């Protein structure tokens, strides 16, 4: 059986993640990761259409690397902000739910944006729809109530658009 479209790039991504998580370049570890990643990529690429939209070009790779940097900065910023809540003598939060409009068209780009928002502490994506993302925020005072997209999604969108279309 022939692997479906998107298999190769998903396989490379999963292999890279395996090597990064295992922190080992030992031949046994890399070989195991390569085989397991190939099996997972095969199953995911055949079963879920979202992975078929992955295309590769040097420009897309460049913007994905930039996105990774932006994500890490936002992750550190959100963790420091969350630390303020944890160590405050009195917890003073103003939780709320907002709809974040996004210009991302591709399902994989919207999925990456939703995961990026959910992985930063203090926010959680509740739903993905045609209108945008429904996001629960721990403290509404930290976002712009008139334009929540600007503070929640914009840091990621520019590079995700160029990475995933």
CSV table of N, CA, C and O in Angstrom, one decimal, residues 61-104:
chain,number,residue,atom,x,y,z
A,61,UNK,N,9.5,26.4,5.9
A,61,UNK,CA,10.4,25.9,7.0
A,61,UNK,C,10.9,27.1,7.8
A,61,UNK,O,10.9,27.1,9.0
A,62,UNK,N,11.3,28.1,7.1
A,62,UNK,CA,11.8,29.3,7.7
A,62,UNK,C,10.8,30.0,8.6
A,62,UNK,O,11.1,30.3,9.8
A,63,UNK,N,9.6,30.1,8.1
A,63,UNK,CA,8.5,30.7,8.9
A,63,UNK,C,8.1,29.7,10.1
A,63,UNK,O,7.6,30.2,11.1
A,64,UNK,N,8.2,28.4,9.9
A,64,UNK,CA,7.9,27.5,11.0
A,64,UNK,C,8.9,27.7,12.1
A,64,UNK,O,8.5,27.6,13.3
A,65,UNK,N,10.2,27.9,11.8
A,65,UNK,CA,11.2,28.1,12.8
A,65,UNK,C,10.9,29.4,13.5
A,65,UNK,O,11.1,29.5,14.7
A,66,UNK,N,10.5,30.5,12.7
A,66,UNK,CA,10.2,31.7,13.4
A,66,UNK,C,9.0,31.6,14.3
A,66,UNK,O,8.9,32.1,15.4
A,67,UNK,N,8.0,30.8,13.8
A,67,UNK,CA,6.8,30.6,14.7
A,67,UNK,C,7.2,29.9,16.0
A,67,UNK,O,6.7,30.2,17.0
A,68,UNK,N,8.1,28.9,15.9
A,68,UNK,CA,8.6,28.2,17.1
A,68,UNK,C,9.2,29.2,18.1
A,68,UNK,O,9.0,29.1,19.3
A,69,UNK,N,10.0,30.1,17.6
A,69,UNK,CA,10.6,31.1,18.4
A,69,UNK,C,9.6,32.0,19.1
A,69,UNK,O,9.6,32.3,20.3
A,70,UNK,N,8.6,32.5,18.3
A,70,UNK,CA,7.5,33.3,18.8
A,70,UNK,C,6.7,32.5,19.9
A,70,UNK,O,6.4,33.0,21.0
A,71,UNK,N,6.5,31.2,19.6
A,71,UNK,CA,5.7,30.4,20.6
A,71,UNK,C,6.5,30.3,21.9
A,71,UNK,O,5.9,30.4,23.0
A,72,UNK,N,7.8,30.1,21.8
A,72,UNK,CA,8.6,29.9,23.0
A,72,UNK,C,8.6,31.2,23.8
A,72,UNK,O,8.5,31.2,25.1
A,73,UNK,N,8.7,32.4,23.2
A,73,UNK,CA,8.6,33.7,23.9
A,73,UNK,C,7.3,33.8,24.5
A,73,UNK,O,7.2,34.2,25.7
A,74,UNK,N,6.2,33.5,23.8
A,74,UNK,CA,4.9,33.7,24.4
A,74,UNK,C,4.6,32.7,25.5
A,74,UNK,O,4.0,33.0,26.5
A,75,UNK,N,5.2,31.5,25.4
A,75,UNK,CA,5.1,30.5,26.5
A,75,UNK,C,5.8,30.9,27.8
A,75,UNK,O,5.3,30.8,28.9
A,76,UNK,N,7.0,31.5,27.6
A,76,UNK,CA,7.7,32.0,28.8
A,76,UNK,C,7.0,33.2,29.4
A,76,UNK,O,6.8,33.3,30.6
A,77,UNK,N,6.5,34.1,28.6
A,77,UNK,CA,5.7,35.2,29.0
A,77,UNK,C,4.5,34.8,29.8
A,77,UNK,O,4.1,35.3,30.9
A,78,UNK,N,3.7,33.8,29.3
A,78,UNK,CA,2.5,33.3,29.9
A,78,UNK,C,2.8,32.6,31.3
A,78,UNK,O,2.1,32.7,32.2
A,79,UNK,N,4.0,31.9,31.3
A,79,UNK,CA,4.3,31.2,32.5
A,79,UNK,C,4.7,32.2,33.6
A,79,UNK,O,4.4,32.0,34.8
A,80,UNK,N,5.4,33.3,33.2
A,80,UNK,CA,5.8,34.3,34.2
A,80,UNK,C,4.5,35.0,34.7
A,80,UNK,O,4.4,35.2,35.9
A,81,UNK,N,3.6,35.3,33.8
A,81,UNK,CA,2.3,35.9,34.2
A,81,UNK,C,1.6,34.9,35.2
A,81,UNK,O,1.0,35.3,36.2
A,82,UNK,N,1.6,33.6,34.9
A,82,UNK,CA,0.9,32.6,35.7
A,82,UNK,C,1.5,32.5,37.1
A,82,UNK,O,0.9,32.3,38.1
A,83,UNK,N,2.9,32.7,37.1
A,83,UNK,CA,3.6,32.6,38.4
A,83,UNK,C,3.1,33.8,39.3
A,83,UNK,O,3.1,33.6,40.5
A,84,UNK,N,2.8,34.9,38.7
A,84,UNK,CA,2.3,36.0,39.5
A,84,UNK,C,1.0,35.6,40.2
A,84,UNK,O,0.8,36.0,41.4
A,85,UNK,N,0.2,34.9,39.5
A,85,UNK,CA,-1.1,34.5,40.2
A,85,UNK,C,-0.8,33.5,41.3
A,85,UNK,O,-1.5,33.5,42.3
A,86,UNK,N,0.1,32.5,41.0
A,86,UNK,CA,0.3,31.5,42.0
A,86,UNK,C,0.9,32.0,43.3
A,86,UNK,O,0.6,31.6,44.4
A,87,UNK,N,1.9,33.0,43.2
A,87,UNK,CA,2.6,33.5,44.3
A,87,UNK,C,1.9,34.7,44.9
A,87,UNK,O,2.4,35.3,45.9
A,88,UNK,N,0.8,35.2,44.4
A,88,UNK,CA,0.2,36.4,44.9
A,88,UNK,C,-0.5,36.0,46.3
A,88,UNK,O,-1.0,34.9,46.4
A,89,UNK,N,-0.5,36.9,47.2
A,89,UNK,CA,-1.1,36.6,48.5
A,89,UNK,C,-2.6,36.4,48.4
A,89,UNK,O,-3.2,35.6,49.1
A,90,UNK,N,-3.3,37.0,47.4
A,90,UNK,CA,-4.7,36.9,47.2
A,90,UNK,C,-4.9,36.7,45.7
A,90,UNK,O,-4.4,37.5,44.9
A,91,UNK,N,-5.6,35.6,45.3
A,91,UNK,CA,-5.9,35.3,43.9
A,91,UNK,C,-6.9,36.3,43.4
A,91,UNK,O,-8.1,36.3,43.9
A,92,UNK,N,-6.6,37.1,42.4
A,92,UNK,CA,-7.5,38.1,41.9
A,92,UNK,C,-7.5,37.9,40.3
A,92,UNK,O,-6.7,38.4,39.6
A,93,UNK,N,-8.5,37.1,39.9
A,93,UNK,CA,-8.6,36.8,38.5
A,93,UNK,C,-10.0,37.2,38.0
A,93,UNK,O,-10.9,37.4,38.8
A,94,UNK,N,-10.1,37.4,36.7
A,94,UNK,CA,-11.4,37.8,36.1
A,94,UNK,C,-11.6,36.9,34.9
A,94,UNK,O,-11.3,37.3,33.7
A,95,UNK,N,-12.0,35.7,35.1
A,95,UNK,CA,-12.1,34.7,33.9
A,95,UNK,C,-13.2,35.1,33.0
A,95,UNK,O,-14.2,35.8,33.4
A,96,UNK,N,-13.1,34.7,31.7
A,96,UNK,CA,-14.1,35.0,30.7
A,96,UNK,C,-13.9,34.2,29.5
A,96,UNK,O,-12.8,33.5,29.3
A,97,UNK,N,-14.8,34.2,28.6
A,97,UNK,CA,-14.8,33.5,27.3
A,97,UNK,C,-14.9,34.5,26.2
A,97,UNK,O,-15.8,35.4,26.3
A,98,UNK,N,-14.0,34.4,25.2
A,98,UNK,CA,-14.0,35.4,24.1
A,98,UNK,C,-14.0,34.6,22.8
A,98,UNK,O,-13.5,33.4,22.8
A,99,UNK,N,-14.4,35.2,21.7
A,99,UNK,CA,-14.3,34.6,20.4
A,99,UNK,C,-13.1,35.3,19.7
A,99,UNK,O,-13.1,36.5,19.6
A,100,UNK,N,-12.2,34.5,19.2
A,100,UNK,CA,-11.0,35.1,18.6
A,100,UNK,C,-11.1,34.8,17.1
A,100,UNK,O,-11.2,33.7,16.6
A,101,UNK,N,-11.2,35.9,16.3
A,101,UNK,CA,-11.3,35.8,14.8
A,101,UNK,C,-9.9,35.4,14.3
A,101,UNK,O,-8.9,36.0,14.8
A,102,UNK,N,-9.8,34.6,13.3
A,102,UNK,CA,-8.6,34.2,12.7
A,102,UNK,C,-8.7,34.3,11.2
A,102,UNK,O,-9.7,34.0,10.6
A,103,UNK,N,-7.6,34.7,10.6
A,103,UNK,CA,-7.5,34.7,9.1
A,103,UNK,C,-7.0,33.4,8.5
A,103,UNK,O,-6.9,33.3,7.3
A,104,UNK,N,-6.6,32.4,9.4
A,104,UNK,CA,-6.1,31.2,8.9
A,104,UNK,C,-7.1,30.4,8.2
A,104,UNK,O,-8.2,30.2,8.7
